[in-house]
Amino acid sequence: DVLNTMAGPFPALYKAIMPKLPKELASFFTALFTPLVFGFLVGPSGLNTTRDGRPFQGVTVQKCRFLAETGCKGLCVNMCKIPTQRFFQDEMGFPMEMRPNFDTCQCTLSYGITPMPLEEDVDVPQACLVGCQNLLQMGEASTDTCGSAGAGDSKLSPAIVTGSKVDSVTTSQSVATMERISGDAENDFPDFIDKTLALEIQEGDCVDMLKSMRRVPVTVPFSDKPVLTTVAGMSTEEAKSLGKHDSTPLVLLHGFDSSLLEFRRLMPALKAYPNLNPNAIDLLGWGFAKAEGEADSIGPKEKREHLYHYWKQYVKEPMILCGASLGGAVGIDFALNHPEAVKGLVLIDAQAYIDGVQTPPEFFMDIGLNVLKSEPLRQIANVQSYYDKEKYATKDAMRIGKLHTVLEDWKDYNKKWMQGGGYILSSKIKDIQQKTLILWGDSDKILGTDVATQFEQDIPSSELVWVPECGHVPHLEQADFTAKKLNEFAMSL
């Protein structure tokens, strides 16, 4: 059902044409388009030979991101291999076999081959993989749960799919939050927030931030109308009006297809440091920001100009710029182009060494974005992001992470992002002149830890601080520690 919803009318169109072609031709065309549609989700891939020796009729994913980052056979087999093979056979009318390599994390797709029953597939281990984080940390997996699915069984452990057990673990503010959001509480949310979805959220810090969020107009050169930019925090003038004359502006930038709600725990933690004036903002094209005018693309140039004009209109003095994940690339790009605006740079598990994004045909963008929006994929990313999965990788966290995707412009903005080409920064990182703090989770399973030391080597004036017992999101998983290090960094400038 999930794959049918994500694919829209494509399966019926495919089924009406491809199975009627010779197997070799149908396999070739399907293999040809696979890297364009799913490359940005699973990683680089290319044409290859099928298991039965037909050249250019199969695809090899060089290193599947989901398998490499989770190390979980259960997620791979039960959430990808089995349902995808069934989907091709039943809905597309054309067989396809997926063969993941659990040692190398490669995955080979052979079109035109009927997959063997799982219980006969000797390449699928019968027990969990060594070092499986879901087995070690979720507290739900067993050799049966994450191991062999059995004949026709394509269900995952409830903790992995829905967070049913861990979802009951919320912050200490949950009970108070449930009381606050009863009655007429929906009137406290901004108009641009979906009230029904917001009322389902249990985390107190998130509810508080939702109620404090506002949109401010930012005039930009690439549009005839201002960008309504979502912010949490005070402008420099507002801070000074409250007596914070010497506070240093700290602007927080979230990651890819995320929102300022990433900083829902860090913002309260920063209140302990009055010398800082933190602002969390939504980047152009992501989160809850709304670009009312027309822009041909929402690529790096437009994101940079939007951030520059936000700084010029609301910050107005050199700031500390803090970017998390792909927000780190936004920060690096901005610091290189507007050094006068950046007093210091902070990179939190930043992504800047993978250059560019693929731009598939628009029809396939729709399919890919439907996948990106789906709850199963969001929950996979949710689980991958944390070290303490039982405490943090909850269904509530997944709901928070996809709250902005219901906005009417969400798909259009992401298409324009892909059409913008993405960031190409790997050769420019050595040119960063600002003093830079690199904060990195010591158990980051999304980018790994080697990237952190590469940043430290490439940036002339940098310091690397490891965040203990932490995954990809220190600002969410270790907010107090992150706030303390941000304050120490500010004091050192």
Coordinates of N, CA and C in Angstrom, one line a residue, residues 37-251:
V37 N 16.0 7.9 -10.7 CA 14.8 8.0 -9.8 C 15.2 7.8 -8.3
F38 N 16.1 6.8 -8.0 CA 16.3 6.5 -6.6 C 17.8 6.7 -6.2
G39 N 18.6 7.3 -7.0 CA 20.0 7.5 -6.7 C 20.1 8.4 -5.4
F40 N 19.3 9.4 -5.3 CA 19.5 10.4 -4.2 C 19.0 9.7 -2.9
L41 N 18.3 8.6 -3.0 CA 17.8 8.0 -1.8 C 18.7 6.9 -1.3
V42 N 19.2 6.0 -2.2 CA 20.0 4.9 -1.8 C 21.5 5.0 -2.0
G43 N 21.9 6.0 -2.8 CA 23.3 6.3 -3.1 C 23.6 6.0 -4.6
P44 N 24.8 6.3 -5.0 CA 25.2 6.1 -6.4 C 25.0 4.7 -6.9
S45 N 24.5 4.6 -8.1 CA 24.3 3.3 -8.7 C 24.5 3.4 -10.2
G46 N 24.6 2.3 -10.9 CA 24.8 2.3 -12.3 C 24.4 1.0 -13.0
L47 N 24.3 0.9 -14.3 CA 23.9 -0.3 -15.0 C 25.0 -1.4 -14.8
N48 N 24.5 -2.6 -14.8 CA 25.3 -3.8 -14.6 C 24.7 -5.0 -15.2
T49 N 25.4 -6.1 -15.1 CA 24.9 -7.4 -15.6 C 24.0 -8.1 -14.6
T50 N 22.9 -8.7 -15.1 CA 22.0 -9.4 -14.3 C 22.6 -10.7 -13.8
R51 N 22.0 -11.3 -12.8 CA 22.5 -12.6 -12.3 C 22.6 -13.7 -13.3
D52 N 21.7 -13.6 -14.3 CA 21.8 -14.7 -15.4 C 22.6 -14.2 -16.6
G53 N 23.4 -13.1 -16.4 CA 24.4 -12.8 -17.4 C 24.0 -11.8 -18.5
R54 N 22.9 -11.1 -18.4 CA 22.4 -10.2 -19.4 C 23.0 -8.8 -19.1
P55 N 23.9 -8.3 -20.0 CA 24.5 -7.0 -19.7 C 23.6 -5.8 -19.8
F56 N 23.8 -4.8 -19.0 CA 23.0 -3.5 -19.0 C 21.5 -3.7 -18.7
Q57 N 21.2 -4.8 -18.1 CA 19.8 -5.0 -17.8 C 19.6 -5.2 -16.2
G58 N 20.6 -4.8 -15.5 CA 20.5 -4.8 -14.1 C 21.2 -3.5 -13.5
V59 N 21.0 -3.3 -12.3 CA 21.6 -2.1 -11.6 C 22.3 -2.5 -10.4
T60 N 23.5 -2.0 -10.1 CA 24.2 -2.2 -8.9 C 24.3 -0.9 -8.1
V61 N 23.7 -0.9 -6.9 CA 23.9 0.2 -5.9 C 25.2 0.0 -5.3
Q62 N 26.1 1.0 -5.4 CA 27.5 0.8 -5.0 C 27.6 0.5 -3.5
K63 N 26.8 1.3 -2.7 CA 26.8 1.2 -1.3 C 25.5 1.7 -0.8
C64 N 24.6 0.8 -0.5 CA 23.2 1.2 -0.1 C 23.3 2.0 1.2
R65 N 22.8 3.2 1.2 CA 22.9 4.1 2.4 C 22.2 3.5 3.6
F66 N 21.0 2.9 3.4 CA 20.2 2.4 4.5 C 20.9 1.2 5.1
L67 N 21.4 0.3 4.3 CA 22.0 -0.9 4.8 C 23.4 -0.5 5.5
A68 N 24.1 0.4 4.9 CA 25.4 0.8 5.5 C 25.2 1.5 6.8
E69 N 24.2 2.3 6.9 CA 24.1 3.2 8.0 C 23.3 2.5 9.2
T70 N 22.4 1.5 8.9 CA 21.7 0.9 10.0 C 22.4 -0.4 10.3
G71 N 23.1 -1.1 9.4 CA 23.7 -2.4 9.6 C 22.6 -3.4 10.0
C72 N 21.4 -3.2 9.5 CA 20.3 -4.0 10.0 C 19.7 -4.8 8.8
K73 N 19.8 -6.1 8.9 CA 19.3 -7.0 7.9 C 17.8 -7.0 7.8
G74 N 17.1 -6.8 9.0 CA 15.7 -6.8 9.1 C 15.1 -5.6 8.3
L75 N 15.7 -4.4 8.4 CA 15.2 -3.3 7.6 C 15.4 -3.5 6.2
C76 N 16.6 -4.0 5.8 CA 16.9 -4.3 4.4 C 15.9 -5.3 3.8
V77 N 15.8 -6.4 4.4 CA 15.0 -7.5 3.8 C 13.5 -7.2 3.9
N78 N 13.0 -6.8 5.0 CA 11.6 -6.7 5.2 C 11.0 -5.4 4.8
M79 N 11.8 -4.4 4.7 CA 11.2 -3.1 4.4 C 11.6 -2.6 3.0
C80 N 12.6 -3.3 2.4 CA 13.0 -2.9 1.0 C 12.9 -4.1 0.1
K81 N 13.7 -5.2 0.3 CA 13.8 -6.3 -0.6 C 12.5 -7.0 -0.9
I82 N 11.8 -7.5 0.1 CA 10.6 -8.2 -0.1 C 9.4 -7.4 -0.7
P83 N 9.1 -6.2 -0.1 CA 8.0 -5.4 -0.6 C 8.3 -4.9 -2.0
T84 N 9.6 -4.6 -2.3 CA 9.9 -4.0 -3.6 C 9.8 -5.1 -4.7
Q85 N 10.2 -6.3 -4.4 CA 10.1 -7.4 -5.3 C 8.6 -7.8 -5.6
R86 N 7.8 -7.8 -4.5 CA 6.4 -8.0 -4.7 C 5.7 -6.9 -5.5
F87 N 6.1 -5.7 -5.2 CA 5.5 -4.6 -5.9 C 5.8 -4.7 -7.4
F88 N 7.0 -5.0 -7.8 CA 7.3 -5.2 -9.2 C 6.5 -6.3 -9.9
Q89 N 6.4 -7.4 -9.2 CA 5.7 -8.6 -9.7 C 4.2 -8.3 -9.8
D90 N 3.6 -7.8 -8.7 CA 2.1 -7.7 -8.6 C 1.6 -6.4 -9.3
E91 N 2.3 -5.3 -9.1 CA 1.7 -4.0 -9.5 C 2.3 -3.6 -10.9
M92 N 3.6 -3.9 -11.1 CA 4.2 -3.5 -12.4 C 4.1 -4.6 -13.5
G93 N 3.9 -5.8 -13.0 CA 3.7 -6.9 -14.0 C 5.0 -7.4 -14.6
F94 N 6.1 -7.1 -13.9 CA 7.5 -7.4 -14.4 C 8.4 -7.9 -13.2
P95 N 9.0 -9.1 -13.3 CA 9.7 -9.6 -12.2 C 11.1 -8.8 -12.0
M96 N 11.5 -8.7 -10.8 CA 12.8 -8.1 -10.4 C 13.3 -8.8 -9.2
E97 N 14.6 -9.1 -9.2 CA 15.3 -9.7 -8.0 C 16.3 -8.7 -7.4
M98 N 16.2 -8.6 -6.1 CA 17.2 -7.8 -5.4 C 18.1 -8.7 -4.6
R99 N 19.4 -8.5 -4.7 CA 20.3 -9.3 -4.0 C 21.3 -8.4 -3.2
P100 N 21.0 -8.1 -1.9 CA 21.9 -7.3 -1.1 C 23.1 -8.1 -0.7
N101 N 24.3 -7.4 -0.6 CA 25.5 -8.1 -0.1 C 25.7 -7.5 1.3
F102 N 25.5 -8.3 2.3 CA 25.6 -7.7 3.7 C 27.0 -7.5 4.2
D103 N 28.0 -7.9 3.4 CA 29.4 -7.6 3.7 C 29.8 -6.3 3.1
T104 N 29.5 -6.0 1.9 CA 29.9 -4.8 1.2 C 28.9 -3.7 1.1
C105 N 27.6 -4.1 1.5 CA 26.5 -3.1 1.4 C 26.1 -2.8 0.0
Q106 N 26.7 -3.5 -1.0 CA 26.2 -3.4 -2.4 C 24.8 -4.0 -2.5
C107 N 24.1 -3.6 -3.5 CA 22.8 -4.3 -3.8 C 22.6 -4.4 -5.3
T108 N 22.4 -5.6 -5.8 CA 22.2 -5.8 -7.2 C 20.8 -6.1 -7.6
L109 N 20.3 -5.3 -8.5 CA 18.9 -5.5 -9.0 C 18.9 -6.1 -10.4
S110 N 18.3 -7.2 -10.5 CA 18.3 -7.9 -11.8 C 16.8 -7.9 -12.3
Y111 N 16.6 -7.2 -13.4 CA 15.2 -7.1 -14.0 C 15.0 -8.3 -14.9
G112 N 13.7 -8.8 -14.9 CA 13.4 -9.9 -15.7 C 13.7 -11.3 -15.1
I113 N 14.1 -11.3 -13.8 CA 14.3 -12.5 -13.0 C 13.3 -12.6 -11.9
T114 N 12.7 -13.8 -11.8 CA 11.8 -14.0 -10.7 C 12.6 -14.4 -9.4
P115 N 12.4 -13.6 -8.3 CA 13.3 -13.9 -7.1 C 12.9 -15.2 -6.5
M116 N 13.9 -15.9 -5.9 CA 13.7 -17.1 -5.2 C 13.1 -16.9 -3.9
P117 N 12.4 -17.8 -3.4 CA 11.8 -17.7 -2.0 C 12.9 -17.4 -1.0
L118 N 12.5 -16.5 0.0 CA 13.5 -16.0 0.9 C 14.1 -17.2 1.7
E119 N 13.3 -18.2 2.1 CA 13.9 -19.3 2.8 C 14.9 -20.2 2.1
E120 N 14.9 -20.0 0.7 CA 15.9 -20.7 -0.1 C 17.1 -19.9 -0.5
D121 N 17.1 -18.6 -0.1 CA 18.2 -17.7 -0.5 C 19.3 -17.8 0.5
V122 N 20.4 -18.5 0.1 CA 21.5 -18.7 1.0 C 22.3 -17.5 1.3
D123 N 22.1 -16.4 0.5 CA 22.8 -15.2 0.7 C 22.2 -14.3 1.8
V124 N 21.0 -14.7 2.3 CA 20.4 -13.9 3.4 C 20.7 -14.6 4.7
P125 N 21.4 -13.9 5.6 CA 21.8 -14.6 6.9 C 20.5 -14.9 7.7
Q126 N 20.6 -16.0 8.5 CA 19.5 -16.4 9.3 C 19.3 -15.7 10.6
A127 N 20.4 -14.9 11.0 CA 20.3 -14.2 12.2 C 20.7 -12.8 12.0
C128 N 20.7 -11.9 13.0 CA 21.1 -10.5 12.9 C 22.5 -10.4 12.5
L129 N 22.8 -9.3 11.9 CA 24.2 -9.0 11.5 C 25.0 -8.7 12.7
V130 N 26.3 -9.0 12.7 CA 27.2 -8.6 13.8 C 27.2 -7.1 13.9
G131 N 27.0 -6.6 15.2 CA 27.0 -5.2 15.4 C 25.8 -4.4 15.1
C132 N 24.7 -5.2 14.8 CA 23.4 -4.5 14.4 C 23.0 -3.6 15.6
Q133 N 22.9 -2.3 15.3 CA 22.6 -1.3 16.3 C 21.1 -1.4 16.8
N134 N 20.2 -1.9 15.9 CA 18.8 -2.1 16.4 C 18.8 -3.2 17.4
L135 N 19.6 -4.2 17.2 CA 19.6 -5.3 18.2 C 20.2 -4.9 19.5
L136 N 21.3 -4.1 19.4 CA 22.0 -3.7 20.6 C 21.3 -2.6 21.4
Q137 N 20.6 -1.7 20.7 CA 20.1 -0.5 21.4 C 18.6 -0.4 21.4
M138 N 17.9 -1.0 20.5 CA 16.4 -0.7 20.5 C 15.7 -1.5 21.6
G139 N 16.4 -2.6 22.0 CA 15.8 -3.4 23.1 C 14.6 -4.2 22.7
E140 N 14.4 -4.3 21.3 CA 13.2 -5.1 20.8 C 13.6 -6.3 20.0
A141 N 14.8 -6.1 19.3 CA 15.1 -7.1 18.3 C 15.6 -8.4 18.9
S142 N 15.4 -9.5 18.2 CA 16.0 -10.8 18.6 C 16.4 -11.4 17.3
T143 N 17.0 -12.6 17.3 CA 17.4 -13.2 16.1 C 16.2 -13.6 15.2
D144 N 15.0 -13.7 15.8 CA 13.8 -13.9 15.0 C 13.3 -12.6 14.5
T145 N 13.3 -11.6 15.3 CA 12.7 -10.3 14.9 C 13.4 -9.7 13.7
C146 N 14.7 -9.7 13.8 CA 15.5 -9.0 12.8 C 16.1 -10.0 11.8
G147 N 15.9 -11.2 12.1 CA 16.5 -12.2 11.2 C 15.6 -12.7 10.1
S148 N 15.5 -14.0 9.9 CA 14.8 -14.5 8.8 C 13.3 -14.2 8.9
A149 N 12.8 -13.7 7.8 CA 11.4 -13.3 7.8 C 10.4 -14.4 7.7
G150 N 10.9 -15.5 7.2 CA 10.0 -16.7 7.0 C 9.2 -16.5 5.8
A151 N 8.6 -17.6 5.3 CA 7.9 -17.6 4.1 C 6.7 -16.6 4.1
G152 N 6.8 -15.7 3.3 CA 5.7 -14.7 3.1 C 5.6 -13.7 4.2
D153 N 6.4 -13.7 5.2 CA 6.3 -12.8 6.3 C 7.2 -11.6 6.0
S154 N 6.5 -10.4 5.9 CA 7.3 -9.2 5.6 C 7.1 -8.1 6.6
K155 N 7.0 -8.5 7.9 CA 6.7 -7.6 8.9 C 8.0 -7.4 9.8
L156 N 8.2 -6.1 10.2 CA 9.4 -5.8 11.0 C 8.9 -5.8 12.5
S157 N 9.9 -5.8 13.3 CA 9.6 -5.6 14.7 C 8.9 -4.3 14.9
P158 N 7.8 -4.2 15.7 CA 7.1 -3.0 15.9 C 7.9 -1.8 16.4
A159 N 9.0 -2.1 17.1 CA 9.8 -1.0 17.6 C 10.6 -0.3 16.4
I160 N 10.9 -1.1 15.4 CA 11.6 -0.6 14.3 C 10.7 0.1 13.3
V161 N 9.5 -0.4 13.1 CA 8.6 0.2 12.1 C 7.9 1.4 12.6
T162 N 7.3 1.3 13.8 CA 6.5 2.3 14.3 C 6.9 3.0 15.6
G163 N 8.0 2.4 16.2 CA 8.4 2.9 17.5 C 7.3 2.7 18.6
S164 N 6.6 1.6 18.4 CA 5.4 1.4 19.3 C 5.8 1.3 20.8
K165 N 7.0 0.7 21.1 CA 7.4 0.6 22.5 C 8.1 2.0 22.8
V166 N 9.1 2.4 22.0 CA 9.9 3.5 22.3 C 9.0 4.8 22.2
D167 N 7.9 4.8 21.5 CA 7.1 6.0 21.4 C 6.5 6.4 22.8
S168 N 6.4 5.4 23.7 CA 5.9 5.7 25.0 C 6.9 6.5 25.8
V169 N 8.2 6.5 25.4 CA 9.3 7.2 26.1 C 9.3 8.6 25.5
T170 N 8.9 9.6 26.2 CA 8.9 11.0 25.8 C 9.7 11.8 26.8
T171 N 9.8 13.1 26.6 CA 10.5 13.9 27.5 C 9.7 14.1 28.8
S172 N 10.4 14.6 29.8 CA 9.8 14.7 31.1 C 8.6 15.7 31.1
Q173 N 8.5 16.5 30.0 CA 7.5 17.5 29.9 C 6.2 17.0 29.2
S174 N 6.2 15.7 28.9 CA 5.0 15.2 28.1 C 3.7 15.3 28.7
V175 N 3.6 15.0 30.0 CA 2.3 15.0 30.7 C 1.8 16.5 30.8
A176 N 2.7 17.4 31.1 CA 2.3 18.8 31.1 C 1.9 19.3 29.7
T177 N 2.6 18.8 28.7 CA 2.2 19.1 27.3 C 0.8 18.7 27.0
M178 N 0.5 17.4 27.3 CA -0.8 16.9 27.0 C -1.9 17.7 27.7
E179 N -1.6 18.3 28.9 CA -2.6 19.1 29.5 C -2.7 20.5 28.8
R180 N -1.5 21.0 28.3 CA -1.6 22.3 27.6 C -2.3 22.3 26.3
I181 N -2.2 21.1 25.6 CA -2.8 21.1 24.3 C -4.2 20.7 24.2
S182 N -4.9 20.6 25.4 CA -6.3 20.3 25.4 C -7.1 21.5 25.2
G183 N -8.4 21.4 25.0 CA -9.3 22.6 24.9 C -9.0 23.4 23.7
D184 N -8.8 24.7 24.0 CA -8.6 25.7 22.9 C -7.2 25.9 22.6
A185 N -6.3 25.0 22.9 CA -4.8 25.2 22.7 C -4.5 25.4 21.3
E186 N -5.3 24.8 20.4 CA -4.9 24.9 19.0 C -4.9 26.4 18.5
N187 N -5.6 27.3 19.2 CA -5.5 28.7 18.8 C -4.2 29.3 19.1
D188 N -3.3 28.6 19.9 CA -2.0 29.2 20.2 C -1.0 28.9 19.1
F189 N -1.3 28.0 18.2 CA -0.4 27.7 17.1 C -0.5 28.8 16.0
P190 N 0.6 29.1 15.3 CA 0.6 30.0 14.2 C -0.4 29.5 13.1
D191 N -0.9 30.4 12.3 CA -1.8 30.0 11.2 C -1.2 29.0 10.2
F192 N 0.1 29.1 10.0 CA 0.7 28.2 9.0 C 1.0 26.8 9.4
I193 N 0.7 26.5 10.7 CA 0.9 25.2 11.2 C -0.4 24.4 11.1
D194 N -0.3 23.1 10.7 CA -1.5 22.2 10.6 C -1.9 21.9 12.1
K195 N -3.0 22.5 12.5 CA -3.4 22.3 13.9 C -3.7 20.9 14.3
T196 N -4.3 20.1 13.4 CA -4.6 18.7 13.7 C -3.4 18.0 14.0
L197 N -2.4 18.1 13.2 CA -1.1 17.4 13.4 C -0.3 17.9 14.6
A198 N -0.4 19.2 14.8 CA 0.3 19.8 15.9 C -0.2 19.3 17.2
L199 N -1.5 19.1 17.3 CA -2.2 18.6 18.5 C -1.8 17.2 18.9
E200 N -1.2 16.4 17.9 CA -0.8 15.1 18.2 C 0.6 15.0 18.8
I201 N 1.3 16.1 18.7 CA 2.7 16.1 19.2 C 2.7 16.2 20.7
Q202 N 3.6 15.3 21.3 CA 3.6 15.2 22.8 C 4.8 15.9 23.4
E203 N 5.9 16.1 22.7 CA 7.1 16.7 23.3 C 6.9 18.1 23.6
G204 N 7.1 18.5 24.9 CA 6.9 19.8 25.4 C 7.7 20.9 24.7
D205 N 9.0 20.6 24.5 CA 9.9 21.6 23.9 C 9.4 21.9 22.5
C206 N 8.9 20.9 21.8 CA 8.4 21.1 20.4 C 7.1 22.0 20.4
V207 N 6.2 21.6 21.3 CA 5.0 22.4 21.4 C 5.3 23.9 21.8
D208 N 6.2 24.1 22.7 CA 6.6 25.5 23.0 C 7.2 26.2 21.9
M209 N 8.0 25.5 21.1 CA 8.6 26.2 19.9 C 7.6 26.5 18.9
L210 N 6.7 25.5 18.6 CA 5.6 25.8 17.6 C 4.8 27.0 18.0
K211 N 4.6 27.2 19.2 CA 3.8 28.4 19.7 C 4.5 29.7 19.6
S212 N 5.9 29.6 19.7 CA 6.7 30.8 19.6 C 7.1 31.2 18.2
M213 N 6.9 30.3 17.2 CA 7.4 30.5 15.9 C 6.6 31.7 15.2
R214 N 7.2 32.4 14.4 CA 6.5 33.5 13.6 C 7.2 33.6 12.3
R215 N 6.5 34.2 11.4 CA 7.1 34.5 10.0 C 7.4 36.0 9.9
V216 N 8.6 36.3 9.4 CA 9.0 37.7 9.2 C 9.3 37.8 7.7
P217 N 9.0 39.0 7.1 CA 9.3 39.2 5.7 C 10.7 39.5 5.4
V218 N 11.3 38.8 4.4 CA 12.7 39.1 4.0 C 12.7 39.4 2.6
T219 N 13.0 40.6 2.2 CA 13.1 41.1 0.8 C 14.3 40.5 0.2
V220 N 14.1 39.9 -1.0 CA 15.2 39.2 -1.7 C 15.2 39.7 -3.2
P221 N 16.4 39.6 -3.8 CA 16.5 40.2 -5.2 C 15.9 39.3 -6.2
F222 N 15.7 38.0 -5.9 CA 15.3 37.0 -7.0 C 13.8 36.8 -7.0
S223 N 13.1 37.6 -6.2 CA 11.6 37.5 -6.2 C 11.0 38.9 -6.0
D224 N 9.8 39.1 -6.6 CA 9.1 40.3 -6.5 C 8.4 40.5 -5.2
K225 N 8.3 39.4 -4.4 CA 7.6 39.4 -3.1 C 8.6 38.9 -2.0
P226 N 8.4 39.4 -0.8 CA 9.3 38.9 0.2 C 9.1 37.4 0.6
V227 N 10.2 36.8 1.1 CA 10.1 35.5 1.6 C 9.6 35.5 3.0
L228 N 8.5 34.9 3.3 CA 8.0 34.8 4.7 C 8.8 33.8 5.4
T229 N 9.7 34.2 6.2 CA 10.8 33.4 6.8 C 10.4 33.0 8.3
T230 N 10.3 31.7 8.5 CA 9.9 31.3 9.9 C 11.1 31.4 10.8
V231 N 10.9 32.0 12.0 CA 12.0 32.2 12.9 C 11.5 31.8 14.3
A232 N 12.5 31.5 15.2 CA 12.2 31.4 16.6 C 13.4 32.1 17.3
G233 N 13.1 33.1 18.1 CA 14.1 33.9 18.7 C 13.9 35.3 18.5
M234 N 14.9 36.2 18.9 CA 14.7 37.6 18.8 C 15.7 38.2 17.8
S235 N 15.3 39.2 17.1 CA 16.3 40.0 16.2 C 17.2 40.7 17.1
T236 N 18.3 41.2 16.6 CA 19.3 42.0 17.3 C 18.6 43.2 18.0
E237 N 17.8 43.9 17.3 CA 17.1 45.1 17.8 C 16.2 44.7 19.0
E238 N 15.5 43.6 18.8 CA 14.6 43.2 19.9 C 15.4 42.8 21.2
A239 N 16.5 42.1 21.0 CA 17.4 41.8 22.1 C 17.9 43.0 22.8
K240 N 18.3 44.0 22.1 CA 18.9 45.2 22.7 C 17.8 46.0 23.4
S241 N 16.6 45.9 22.9 CA 15.5 46.6 23.6 C 15.2 46.0 24.9
L242 N 15.6 44.8 25.1 CA 15.4 44.1 26.4 C 16.7 44.1 27.3
G243 N 17.6 44.9 26.8 CA 18.9 45.1 27.6 C 20.0 44.2 27.3
K244 N 19.9 43.3 26.3 CA 21.0 42.4 25.9 C 21.9 43.1 24.9
H245 N 22.5 44.2 25.3 CA 23.3 45.0 24.4 C 24.6 44.3 23.9
D246 N 25.1 43.4 24.7 CA 26.4 42.8 24.3 C 26.3 41.4 23.9
S247 N 25.1 40.9 23.7 CA 24.9 39.5 23.3 C 25.3 39.3 21.9
T248 N 25.9 38.1 21.6 CA 26.4 37.7 20.3 C 25.3 37.0 19.5
P249 N 25.0 37.5 18.3 CA 24.0 36.8 17.5 C 24.4 35.4 17.1
L250 N 23.6 34.4 17.3 CA 23.9 33.0 17.0 C 22.7 32.5 16.1
V251 N 23.0 32.3 14.8 CA 22.0 31.9 13.9 C 22.1 30.4 13.6

